[in-house]
Coordinates of C-alpha atoms in Angstrom, one line a residue:
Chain A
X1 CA -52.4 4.4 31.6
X2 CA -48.9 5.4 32.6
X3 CA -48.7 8.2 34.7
X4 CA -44.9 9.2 35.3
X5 CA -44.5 10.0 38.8
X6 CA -41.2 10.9 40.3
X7 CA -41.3 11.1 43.9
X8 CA -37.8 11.3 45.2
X9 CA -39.3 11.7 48.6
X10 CA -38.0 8.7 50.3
X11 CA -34.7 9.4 48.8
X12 CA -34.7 13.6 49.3
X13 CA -33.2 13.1 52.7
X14 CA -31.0 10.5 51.7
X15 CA -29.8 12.4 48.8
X16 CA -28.8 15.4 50.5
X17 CA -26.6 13.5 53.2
X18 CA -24.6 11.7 50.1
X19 CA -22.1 13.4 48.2
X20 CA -22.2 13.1 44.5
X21 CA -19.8 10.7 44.2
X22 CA -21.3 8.0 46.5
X23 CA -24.8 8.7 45.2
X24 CA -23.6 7.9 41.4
X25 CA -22.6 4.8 43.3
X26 CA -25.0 4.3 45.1
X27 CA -27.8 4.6 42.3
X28 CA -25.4 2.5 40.2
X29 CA -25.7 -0.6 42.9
X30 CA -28.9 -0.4 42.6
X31 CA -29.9 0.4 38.5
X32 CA -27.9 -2.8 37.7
X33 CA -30.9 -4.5 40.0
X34 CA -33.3 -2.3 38.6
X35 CA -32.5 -3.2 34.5
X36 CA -33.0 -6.6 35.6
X37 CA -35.8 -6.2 36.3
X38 CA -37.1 -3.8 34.0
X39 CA -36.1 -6.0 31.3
X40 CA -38.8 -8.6 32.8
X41 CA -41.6 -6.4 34.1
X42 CA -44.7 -4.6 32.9
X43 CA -44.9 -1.1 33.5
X44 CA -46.3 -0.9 36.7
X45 CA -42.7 -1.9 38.1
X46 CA -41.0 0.5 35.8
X47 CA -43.1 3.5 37.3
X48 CA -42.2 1.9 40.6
X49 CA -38.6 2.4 40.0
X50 CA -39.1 5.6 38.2
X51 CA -40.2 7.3 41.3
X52 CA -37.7 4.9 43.7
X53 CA -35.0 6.7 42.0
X54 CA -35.9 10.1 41.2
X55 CA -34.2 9.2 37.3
X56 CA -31.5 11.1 37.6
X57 CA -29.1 8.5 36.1
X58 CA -28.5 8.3 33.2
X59 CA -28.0 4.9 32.5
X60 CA -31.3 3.9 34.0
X61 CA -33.0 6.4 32.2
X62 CA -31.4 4.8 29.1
X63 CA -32.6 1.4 30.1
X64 CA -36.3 3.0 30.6
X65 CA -36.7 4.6 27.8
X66 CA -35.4 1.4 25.3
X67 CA -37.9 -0.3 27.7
X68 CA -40.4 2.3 26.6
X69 CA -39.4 1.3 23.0
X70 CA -39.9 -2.0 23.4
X71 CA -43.4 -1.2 24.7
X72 CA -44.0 1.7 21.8
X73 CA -43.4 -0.4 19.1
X74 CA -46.6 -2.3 19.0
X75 CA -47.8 1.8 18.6
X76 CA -46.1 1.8 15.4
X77 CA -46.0 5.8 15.3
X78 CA -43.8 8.2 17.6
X79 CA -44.8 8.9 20.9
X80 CA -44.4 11.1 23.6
X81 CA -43.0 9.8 26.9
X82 CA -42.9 12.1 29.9
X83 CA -42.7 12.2 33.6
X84 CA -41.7 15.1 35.2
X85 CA -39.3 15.2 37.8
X86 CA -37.1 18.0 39.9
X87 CA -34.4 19.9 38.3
X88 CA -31.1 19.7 40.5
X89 CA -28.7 22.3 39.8
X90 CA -25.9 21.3 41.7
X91 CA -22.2 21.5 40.8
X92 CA -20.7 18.7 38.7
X93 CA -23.7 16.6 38.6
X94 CA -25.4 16.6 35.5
X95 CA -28.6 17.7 35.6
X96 CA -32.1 16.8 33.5
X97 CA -34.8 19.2 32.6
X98 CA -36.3 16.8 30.2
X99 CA -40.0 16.3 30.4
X100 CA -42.5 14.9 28.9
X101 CA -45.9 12.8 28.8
X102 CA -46.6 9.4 28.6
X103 CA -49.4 8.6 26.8
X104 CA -52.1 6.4 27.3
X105 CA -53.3 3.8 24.4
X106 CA -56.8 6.5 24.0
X107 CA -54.4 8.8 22.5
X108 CA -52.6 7.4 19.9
X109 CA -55.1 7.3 17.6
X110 CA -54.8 11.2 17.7
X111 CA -51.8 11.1 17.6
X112 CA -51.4 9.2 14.7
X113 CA -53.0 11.8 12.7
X114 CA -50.8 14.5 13.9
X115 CA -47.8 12.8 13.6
X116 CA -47.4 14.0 10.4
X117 CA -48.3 17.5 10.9
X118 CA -46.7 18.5 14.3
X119 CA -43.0 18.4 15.2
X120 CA -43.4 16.6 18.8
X121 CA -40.4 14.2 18.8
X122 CA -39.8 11.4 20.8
X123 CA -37.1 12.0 24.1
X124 CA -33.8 10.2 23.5
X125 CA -30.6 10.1 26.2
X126 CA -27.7 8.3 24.3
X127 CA -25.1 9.3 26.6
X128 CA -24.2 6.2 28.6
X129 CA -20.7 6.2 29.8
X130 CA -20.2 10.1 29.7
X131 CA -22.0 9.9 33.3
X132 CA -18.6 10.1 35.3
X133 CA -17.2 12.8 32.6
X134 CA -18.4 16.1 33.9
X135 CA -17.4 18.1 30.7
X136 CA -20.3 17.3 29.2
X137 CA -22.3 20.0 27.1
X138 CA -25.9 20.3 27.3
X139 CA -28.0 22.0 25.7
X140 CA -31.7 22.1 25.7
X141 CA -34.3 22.5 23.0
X142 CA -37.8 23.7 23.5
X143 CA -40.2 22.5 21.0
X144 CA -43.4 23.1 21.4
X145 CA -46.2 20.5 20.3
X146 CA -48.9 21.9 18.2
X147 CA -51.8 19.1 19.6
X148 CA -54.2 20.2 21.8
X149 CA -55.0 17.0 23.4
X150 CA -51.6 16.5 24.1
X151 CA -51.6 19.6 26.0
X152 CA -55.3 18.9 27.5
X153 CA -53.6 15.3 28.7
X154 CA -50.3 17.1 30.0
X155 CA -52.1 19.7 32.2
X156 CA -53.6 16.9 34.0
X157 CA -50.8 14.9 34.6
X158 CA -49.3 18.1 35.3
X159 CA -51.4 19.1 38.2
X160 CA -51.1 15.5 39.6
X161 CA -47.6 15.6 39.5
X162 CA -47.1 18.5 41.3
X163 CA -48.9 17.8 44.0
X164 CA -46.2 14.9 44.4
X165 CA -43.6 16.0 43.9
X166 CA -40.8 17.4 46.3
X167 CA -38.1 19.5 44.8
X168 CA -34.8 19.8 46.3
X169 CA -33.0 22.8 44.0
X170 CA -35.2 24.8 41.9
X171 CA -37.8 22.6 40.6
X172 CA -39.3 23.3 37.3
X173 CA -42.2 22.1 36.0
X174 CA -41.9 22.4 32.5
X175 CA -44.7 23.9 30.8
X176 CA -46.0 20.2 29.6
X177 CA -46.5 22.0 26.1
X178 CA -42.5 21.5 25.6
X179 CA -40.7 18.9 24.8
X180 CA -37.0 18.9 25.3
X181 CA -34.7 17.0 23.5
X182 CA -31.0 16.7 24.5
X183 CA -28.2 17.1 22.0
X184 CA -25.3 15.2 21.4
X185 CA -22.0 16.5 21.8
X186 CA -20.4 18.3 19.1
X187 CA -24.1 18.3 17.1
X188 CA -25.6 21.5 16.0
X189 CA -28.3 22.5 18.0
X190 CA -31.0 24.2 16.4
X191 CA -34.8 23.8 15.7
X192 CA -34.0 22.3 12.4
X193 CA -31.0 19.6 12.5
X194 CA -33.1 18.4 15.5
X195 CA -35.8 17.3 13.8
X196 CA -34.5 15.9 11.2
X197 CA -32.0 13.9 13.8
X198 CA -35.2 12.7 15.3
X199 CA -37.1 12.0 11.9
X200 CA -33.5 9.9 10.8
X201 CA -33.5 8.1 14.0
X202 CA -37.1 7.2 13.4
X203 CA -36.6 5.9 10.0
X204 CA -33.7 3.9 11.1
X205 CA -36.2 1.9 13.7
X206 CA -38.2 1.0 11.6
X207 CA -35.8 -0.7 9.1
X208 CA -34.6 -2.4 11.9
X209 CA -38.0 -3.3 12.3
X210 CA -38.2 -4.2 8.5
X211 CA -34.8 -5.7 9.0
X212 CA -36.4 -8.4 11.5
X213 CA -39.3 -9.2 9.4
X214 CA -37.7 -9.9 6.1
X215 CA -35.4 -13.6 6.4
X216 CA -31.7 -12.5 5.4
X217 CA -31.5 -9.2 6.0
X218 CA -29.2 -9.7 8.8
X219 CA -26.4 -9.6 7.1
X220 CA -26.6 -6.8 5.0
X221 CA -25.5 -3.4 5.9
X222 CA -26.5 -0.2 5.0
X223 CA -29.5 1.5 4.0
X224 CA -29.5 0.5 0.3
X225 CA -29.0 -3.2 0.6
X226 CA -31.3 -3.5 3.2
X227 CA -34.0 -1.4 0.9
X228 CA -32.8 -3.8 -2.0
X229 CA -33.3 -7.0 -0.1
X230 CA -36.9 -5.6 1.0
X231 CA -38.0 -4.9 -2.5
X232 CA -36.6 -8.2 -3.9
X233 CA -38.8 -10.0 -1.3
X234 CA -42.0 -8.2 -1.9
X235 CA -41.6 -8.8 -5.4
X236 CA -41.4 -12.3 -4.5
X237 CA -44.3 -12.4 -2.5
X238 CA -46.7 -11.0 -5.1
X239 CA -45.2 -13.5 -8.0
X240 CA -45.9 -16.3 -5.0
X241 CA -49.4 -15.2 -4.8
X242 CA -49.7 -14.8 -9.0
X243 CA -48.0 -18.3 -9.4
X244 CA -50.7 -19.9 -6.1
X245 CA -54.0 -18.2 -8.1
X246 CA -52.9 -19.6 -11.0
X247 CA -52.3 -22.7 -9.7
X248 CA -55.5 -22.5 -8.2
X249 CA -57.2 -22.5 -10.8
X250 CA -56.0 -25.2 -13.0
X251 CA -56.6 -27.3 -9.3
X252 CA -59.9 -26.0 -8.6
X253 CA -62.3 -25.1 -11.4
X254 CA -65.3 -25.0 -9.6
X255 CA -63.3 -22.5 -6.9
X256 CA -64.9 -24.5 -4.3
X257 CA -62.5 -24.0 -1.0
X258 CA -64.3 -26.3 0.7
X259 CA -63.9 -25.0 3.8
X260 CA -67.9 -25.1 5.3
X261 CA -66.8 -28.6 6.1
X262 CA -64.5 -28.3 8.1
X263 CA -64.8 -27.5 11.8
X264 CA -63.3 -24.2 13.1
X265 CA -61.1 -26.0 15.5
X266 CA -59.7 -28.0 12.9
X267 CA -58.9 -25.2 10.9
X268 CA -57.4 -23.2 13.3
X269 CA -54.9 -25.6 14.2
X270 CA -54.3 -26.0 10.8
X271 CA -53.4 -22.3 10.8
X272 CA -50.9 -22.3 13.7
X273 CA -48.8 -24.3 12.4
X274 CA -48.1 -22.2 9.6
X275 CA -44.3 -21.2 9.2
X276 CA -43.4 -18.0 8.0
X277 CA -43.1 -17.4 4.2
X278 CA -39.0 -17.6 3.3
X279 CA -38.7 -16.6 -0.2
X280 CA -35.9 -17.6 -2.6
X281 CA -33.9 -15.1 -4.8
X282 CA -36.2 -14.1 -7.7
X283 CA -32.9 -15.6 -9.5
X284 CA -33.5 -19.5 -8.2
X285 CA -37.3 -19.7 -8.6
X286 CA -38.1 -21.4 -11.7
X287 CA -41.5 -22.7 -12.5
X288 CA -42.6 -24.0 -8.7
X289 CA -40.7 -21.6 -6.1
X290 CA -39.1 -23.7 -3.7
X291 CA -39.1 -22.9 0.1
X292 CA -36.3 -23.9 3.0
X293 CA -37.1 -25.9 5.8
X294 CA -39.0 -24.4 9.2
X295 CA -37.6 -25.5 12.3
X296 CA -41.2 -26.8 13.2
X297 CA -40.7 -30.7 12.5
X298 CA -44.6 -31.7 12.8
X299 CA -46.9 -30.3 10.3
X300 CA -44.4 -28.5 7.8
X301 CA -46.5 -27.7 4.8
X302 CA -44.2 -25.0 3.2
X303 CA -42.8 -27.7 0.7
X304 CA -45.3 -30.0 -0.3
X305 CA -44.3 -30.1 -3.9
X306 CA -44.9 -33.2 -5.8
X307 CA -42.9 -32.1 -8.9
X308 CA -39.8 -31.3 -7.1
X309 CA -37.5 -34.2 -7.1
X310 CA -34.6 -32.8 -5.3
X311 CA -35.8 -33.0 -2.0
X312 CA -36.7 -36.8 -2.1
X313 CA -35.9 -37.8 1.5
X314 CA -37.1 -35.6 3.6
X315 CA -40.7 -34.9 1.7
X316 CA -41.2 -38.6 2.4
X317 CA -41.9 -37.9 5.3
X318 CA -43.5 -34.6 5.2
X319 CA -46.5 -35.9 2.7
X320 CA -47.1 -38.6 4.7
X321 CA -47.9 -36.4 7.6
X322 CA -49.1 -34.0 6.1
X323 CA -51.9 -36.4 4.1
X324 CA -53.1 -37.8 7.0
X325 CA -53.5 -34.4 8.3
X326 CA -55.4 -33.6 4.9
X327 CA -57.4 -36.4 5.2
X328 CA -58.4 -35.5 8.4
X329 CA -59.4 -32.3 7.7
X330 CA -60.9 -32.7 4.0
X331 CA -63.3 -35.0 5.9
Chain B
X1 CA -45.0 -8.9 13.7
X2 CA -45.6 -12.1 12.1
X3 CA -49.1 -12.8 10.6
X4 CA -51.2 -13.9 13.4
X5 CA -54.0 -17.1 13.2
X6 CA -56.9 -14.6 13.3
X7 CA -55.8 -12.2 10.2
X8 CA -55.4 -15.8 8.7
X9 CA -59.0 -17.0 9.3
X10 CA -60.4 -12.7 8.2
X11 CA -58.7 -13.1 5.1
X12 CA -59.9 -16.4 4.2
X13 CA -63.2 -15.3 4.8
X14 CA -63.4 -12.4 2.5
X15 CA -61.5 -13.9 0.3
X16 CA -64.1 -17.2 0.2
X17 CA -66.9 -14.3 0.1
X18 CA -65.3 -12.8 -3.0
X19 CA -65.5 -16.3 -5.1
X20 CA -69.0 -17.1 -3.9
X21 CA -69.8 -13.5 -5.9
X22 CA -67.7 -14.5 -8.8
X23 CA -69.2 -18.2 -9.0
X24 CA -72.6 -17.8 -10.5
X25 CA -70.2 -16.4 -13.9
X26 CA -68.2 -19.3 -13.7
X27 CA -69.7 -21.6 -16.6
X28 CA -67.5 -20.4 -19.5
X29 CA -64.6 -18.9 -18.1
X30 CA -61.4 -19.9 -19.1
X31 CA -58.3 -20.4 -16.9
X32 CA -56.7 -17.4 -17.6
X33 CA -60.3 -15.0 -16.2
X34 CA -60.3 -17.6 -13.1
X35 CA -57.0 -16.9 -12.3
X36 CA -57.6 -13.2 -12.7
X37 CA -60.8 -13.7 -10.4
X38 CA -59.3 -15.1 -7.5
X39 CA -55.9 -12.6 -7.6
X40 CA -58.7 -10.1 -7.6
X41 CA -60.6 -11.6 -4.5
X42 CA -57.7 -12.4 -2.8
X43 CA -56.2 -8.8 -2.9
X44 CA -59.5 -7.2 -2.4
X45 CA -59.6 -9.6 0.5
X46 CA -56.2 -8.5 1.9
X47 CA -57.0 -4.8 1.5
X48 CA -60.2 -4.9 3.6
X49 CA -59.1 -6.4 6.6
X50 CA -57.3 -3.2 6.5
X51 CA -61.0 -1.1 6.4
X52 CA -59.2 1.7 4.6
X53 CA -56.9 3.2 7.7
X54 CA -53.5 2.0 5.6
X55 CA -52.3 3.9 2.4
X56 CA -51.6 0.6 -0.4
X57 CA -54.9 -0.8 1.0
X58 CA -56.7 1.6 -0.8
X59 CA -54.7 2.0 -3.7
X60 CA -54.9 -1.7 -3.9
X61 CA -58.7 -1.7 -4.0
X62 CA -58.8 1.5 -6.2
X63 CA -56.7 -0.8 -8.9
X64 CA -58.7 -3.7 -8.1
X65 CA -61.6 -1.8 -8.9
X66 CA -60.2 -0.9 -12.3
X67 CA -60.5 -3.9 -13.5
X68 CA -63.5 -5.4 -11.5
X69 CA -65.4 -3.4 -10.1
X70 CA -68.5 -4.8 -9.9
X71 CA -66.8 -7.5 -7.5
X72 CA -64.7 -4.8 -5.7
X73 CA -68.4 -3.2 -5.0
X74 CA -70.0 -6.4 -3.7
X75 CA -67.3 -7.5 -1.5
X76 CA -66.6 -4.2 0.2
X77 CA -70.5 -3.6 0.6
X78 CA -70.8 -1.7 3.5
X79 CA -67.7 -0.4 4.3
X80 CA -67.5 3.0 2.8
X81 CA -67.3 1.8 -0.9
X82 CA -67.7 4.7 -2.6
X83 CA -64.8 6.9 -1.2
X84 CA -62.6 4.2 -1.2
X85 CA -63.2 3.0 -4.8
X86 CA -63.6 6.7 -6.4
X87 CA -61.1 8.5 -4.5
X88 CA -58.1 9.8 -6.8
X89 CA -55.3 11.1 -4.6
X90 CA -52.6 13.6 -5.6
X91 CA -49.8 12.3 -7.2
X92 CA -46.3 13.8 -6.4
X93 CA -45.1 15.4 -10.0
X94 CA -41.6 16.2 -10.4
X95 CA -40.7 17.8 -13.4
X96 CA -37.3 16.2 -14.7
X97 CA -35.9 18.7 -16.6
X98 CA -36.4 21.2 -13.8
X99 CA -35.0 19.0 -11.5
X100 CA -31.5 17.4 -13.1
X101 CA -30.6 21.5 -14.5
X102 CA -31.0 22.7 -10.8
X103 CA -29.0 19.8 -10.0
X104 CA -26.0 20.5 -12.3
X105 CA -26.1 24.2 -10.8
X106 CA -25.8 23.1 -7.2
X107 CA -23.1 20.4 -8.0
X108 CA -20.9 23.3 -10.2
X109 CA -21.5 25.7 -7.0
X110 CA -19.9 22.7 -4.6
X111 CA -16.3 22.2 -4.3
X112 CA -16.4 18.3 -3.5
X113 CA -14.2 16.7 -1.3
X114 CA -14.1 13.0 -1.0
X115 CA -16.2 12.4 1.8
X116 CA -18.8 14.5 0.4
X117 CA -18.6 12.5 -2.9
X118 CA -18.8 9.4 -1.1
X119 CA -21.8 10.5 0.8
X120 CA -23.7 12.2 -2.4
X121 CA -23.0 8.5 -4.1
X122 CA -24.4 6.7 -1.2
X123 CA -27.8 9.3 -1.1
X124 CA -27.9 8.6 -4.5
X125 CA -28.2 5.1 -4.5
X126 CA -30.6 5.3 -1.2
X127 CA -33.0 7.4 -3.1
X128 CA -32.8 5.1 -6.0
X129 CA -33.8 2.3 -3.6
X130 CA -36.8 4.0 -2.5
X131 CA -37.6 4.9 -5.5
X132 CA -37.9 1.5 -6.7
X133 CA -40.1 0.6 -3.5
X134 CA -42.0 3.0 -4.2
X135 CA -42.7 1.4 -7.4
X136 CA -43.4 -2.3 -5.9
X137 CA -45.8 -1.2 -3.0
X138 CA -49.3 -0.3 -4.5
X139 CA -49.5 3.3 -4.1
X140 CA -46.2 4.3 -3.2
X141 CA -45.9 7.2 -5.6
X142 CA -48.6 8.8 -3.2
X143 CA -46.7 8.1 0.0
X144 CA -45.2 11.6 0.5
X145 CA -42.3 10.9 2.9
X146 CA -40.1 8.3 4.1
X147 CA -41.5 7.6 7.5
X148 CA -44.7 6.7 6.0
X149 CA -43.1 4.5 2.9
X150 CA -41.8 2.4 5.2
X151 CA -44.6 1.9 7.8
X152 CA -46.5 1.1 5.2
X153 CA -43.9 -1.6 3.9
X154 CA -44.2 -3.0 7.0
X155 CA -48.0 -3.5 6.9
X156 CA -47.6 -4.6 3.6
X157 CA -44.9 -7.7 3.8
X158 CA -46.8 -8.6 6.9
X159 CA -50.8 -8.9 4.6
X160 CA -48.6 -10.5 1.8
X161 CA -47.4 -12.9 4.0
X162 CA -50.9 -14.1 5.5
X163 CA -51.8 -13.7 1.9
X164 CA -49.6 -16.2 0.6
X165 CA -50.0 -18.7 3.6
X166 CA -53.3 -19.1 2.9
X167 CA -53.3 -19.3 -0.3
X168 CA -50.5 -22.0 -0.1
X169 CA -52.1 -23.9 2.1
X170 CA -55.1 -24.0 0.3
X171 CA -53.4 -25.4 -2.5
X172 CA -52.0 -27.7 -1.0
X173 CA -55.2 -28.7 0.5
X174 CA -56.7 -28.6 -2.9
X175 CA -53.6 -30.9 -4.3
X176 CA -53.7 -33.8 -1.6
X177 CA -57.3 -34.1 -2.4
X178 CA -56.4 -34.1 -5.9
X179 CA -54.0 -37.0 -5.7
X180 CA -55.9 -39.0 -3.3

């Protein structure tokens, strides 16, 4: 569970002493340490930097909160990140009201039913270099989250944080029921445009995930040839699995799979050795579809065609292998 | 997410579960109703290691059921059959005519310059796209927004893909024994 805890204490008196200038420095010498290590480390270590710091960088917040993708991404669905920490209004230095929660695992079943009801969206900072600039405009944007149990959670962060923290300026603790996105320069700023800047950037990570999953997408750009490339492979999947039943039952009358036999272990090695499906354009598959090599040299049983005569040489080899392997297991 | 060794070994056994209730009919069937019995399996088989949490799992199963349902019933038994094979859900009607005439009113009202022409062309097509994903994933016309089309793409390439692994290697299997 990921409680965000900024705790500038060790840093408070520090801080003051510094002027802006050296601390940007200062914080810079040491986030370029920090991202490091983030990039290496659980969470535990981020929350330890989290609170080393007071996140008042940019930057590092950056780093933190693609680190915070890279951990929300097995969640699937948006999420809410949050720690709270003080609000510094001081001259020229660019200050962050941003708060919100970071949720534990328990939660995200909830909040994968309300994800499509309420309008909580996810905190992004995309300013990176605009640090040193000090024209920068910033507006905030309350918006309120309509789940209770996201509020229920948030009031008991809340009252933990508190107690830790140490304010310098005015510190605000947000009411935790907000969640406040910052806006880009030059982008409109109301309720509306906002969400749907967060719903687009939400669509667009997951065709980058869909980008990763399907082979060849790479090079395509553009929402419509990466949509086109997905639908050409899923169409190829499901003729893969029409042509295999078929197949399977010309091989197999008795649609025996024969697999009591076999001992689990066997199988499962069997299994891991599985490369992943690579499709051909729905254009070059004729009668048996035809699959590229894996990397994997040992046990490659994606092409294992005995009516394909183009590739001789290689599939020498390959049915050798994998018939002892067969034989093996079929035992 | 790639396909992991565990959903591999689930889906194999449904899917062997499925043909052990289908085998006692086997006698006279011809290739053709084989062929249609293990598709049937197998998908049944992919849908349910889903247990009904993931949009084209149950419209998979509802379709299954259509055809089958007597084996849909028997290899679900247990898990919630009955809402998932009976549930109809609402389908999102758009009335063409309605549609393209308030179309041709907003694009008289517009003055078009060429980036907006550009960008209209390039929504257009997008839209198109989706449209025909919509059309490949089982129960996309039910999917009401974007977000959710694509999670659910996701889920879906990933389940074909242990689908067709098995099923592949099976054959293969089934072929070395063959030639042997």
């Amino acid at each position: 569970m990921l409680e965000g805890l900024v705790s500038p204490e060790s840093l408070s008196l520090s801080y003051a002493d510094m002027s802006v200038p050296e601390r940007l420095k200062w914080l810079q010498q040491h986030q370029q340490q920090e991202v490091l290590s983030l990039s290496s480390n659980d969470s535990p270590d981020l929350l330890q930097i989290l609170q080393f710091h007071g996140s008042n960088n940019d930057e590092l917040l950056q780093s933190t909160f693609s680190h915070f993708q890279m951990v929300g991404s097995g969640f699937g669905t948006n999420y809410n990140m949050g720690f709270g920490h003080s609000h510094e209004a001081m001259d020229g230095y660019i200050s962050r009201t941003s708060s919100c929660q970071i949720h534990s695992p328990d939660t995200m079943g909830v909040m994968l039913k309300n994800s499509e009801e309420n309008r909580a969206i996810s905190l992004k900072n995309k300013r990176k270099s605009e640090v040193k600039t000090r024209e920068e405009e910033k507006t905030e944007k309350k918006i309120k989250v309509e789940a209770e149990t996201e509020s229920n959670i948030s009031n008991k962060e809340a009252s933990s944080d508190t107690s830790k923290e140490t304010s310098k300026g005015a510190s605000q603790i947000q009411k935790l029921d907000y969640i406040h996105v910052r806006a880009r320069r030059g982008e409109a700023t109301d309720r509306h445009s906002l969400a749907e800047r967060a719903r687009r950037e939400k669509i667009s990570k997951k065709m980058k995930y869909l980008q990763d999953l399907v082979p060849g997408c790479n090079t395509v750009t553009g929402k419509a040839g990466v949509l086109d490339e997905i639908i050409n492979y899923v169409q190829s999947l499901q003729r893969q699995v029409e042509f295999l039943s078929m197949k399977l039952a010309v091989i197999n009358p008795e649609l025996e799979l024969g697999v009591e036999d076999l001992s689990v272990k066997q199988f499962q090695a069997y299994f891991t050795n599985f490369p992943v499906v690579i499709a051909s354009k729905p254009s070059v598959m004729v009668d048996v579809p035809l699959f590229p090599l894996d990397q994997q040299g040992s046990l490659n049983l994606s092409v294992s065609n005995p009516n394909q005569t183009s590739i001789d040489a290689p599939s020498e080899s390959w049915e050798t292998q994998s018939q002892s392997l067969f034989a093996s297991v079929l035992r | 997410m790639q396909p992991t060794s565990s959903m591999n070994e689930q889906f194999l056994k449904n899917w062997q579960m499925g043909l052990q209730i289908f085998r006692p009919s086997i006698d006279n069937t011809s290739v053709s109703e084989r062929k249609r019995a293990i598709k049937l399996s197998a998908d049944v088989a992919m849908a349910s290691l889903r247990k009904g949490t993931t949009c084209w799992s149950r419209a998979l199963i509802q379709k299954a059921a259509t055809e089958d349902s007597f084996l849909v019933r028997q290899m679900l038994a247990g898990i919630k059959e009955e809402t998932l094979i009976n549930r109809k859900l609402p389908k999102i009607v758009c009335h063409r005519k309605i549609v393209r005439r308030s179309k041709k009113i907003l694009m008289r009202r517009k003055s078009s310059s060429a980036m907006e022409e550009v960008t209209a062309k390039a929504k257009k097509l997008v839209k198109r796209k989706t449209k025909g994903l919509r059309n490949v994933v089982p129960g996309g016309e039910f999917m009401s927004n974007n977000v959710l089309l694509i999670q659910e793409t996701l889920d879906y390439i990933v389940s074909l893909q242990t689908q067709v692994n098995v099923m592949r290697s099976i054959v293969d299997a089934a072929e070395a024994g063959v030639e042997r």
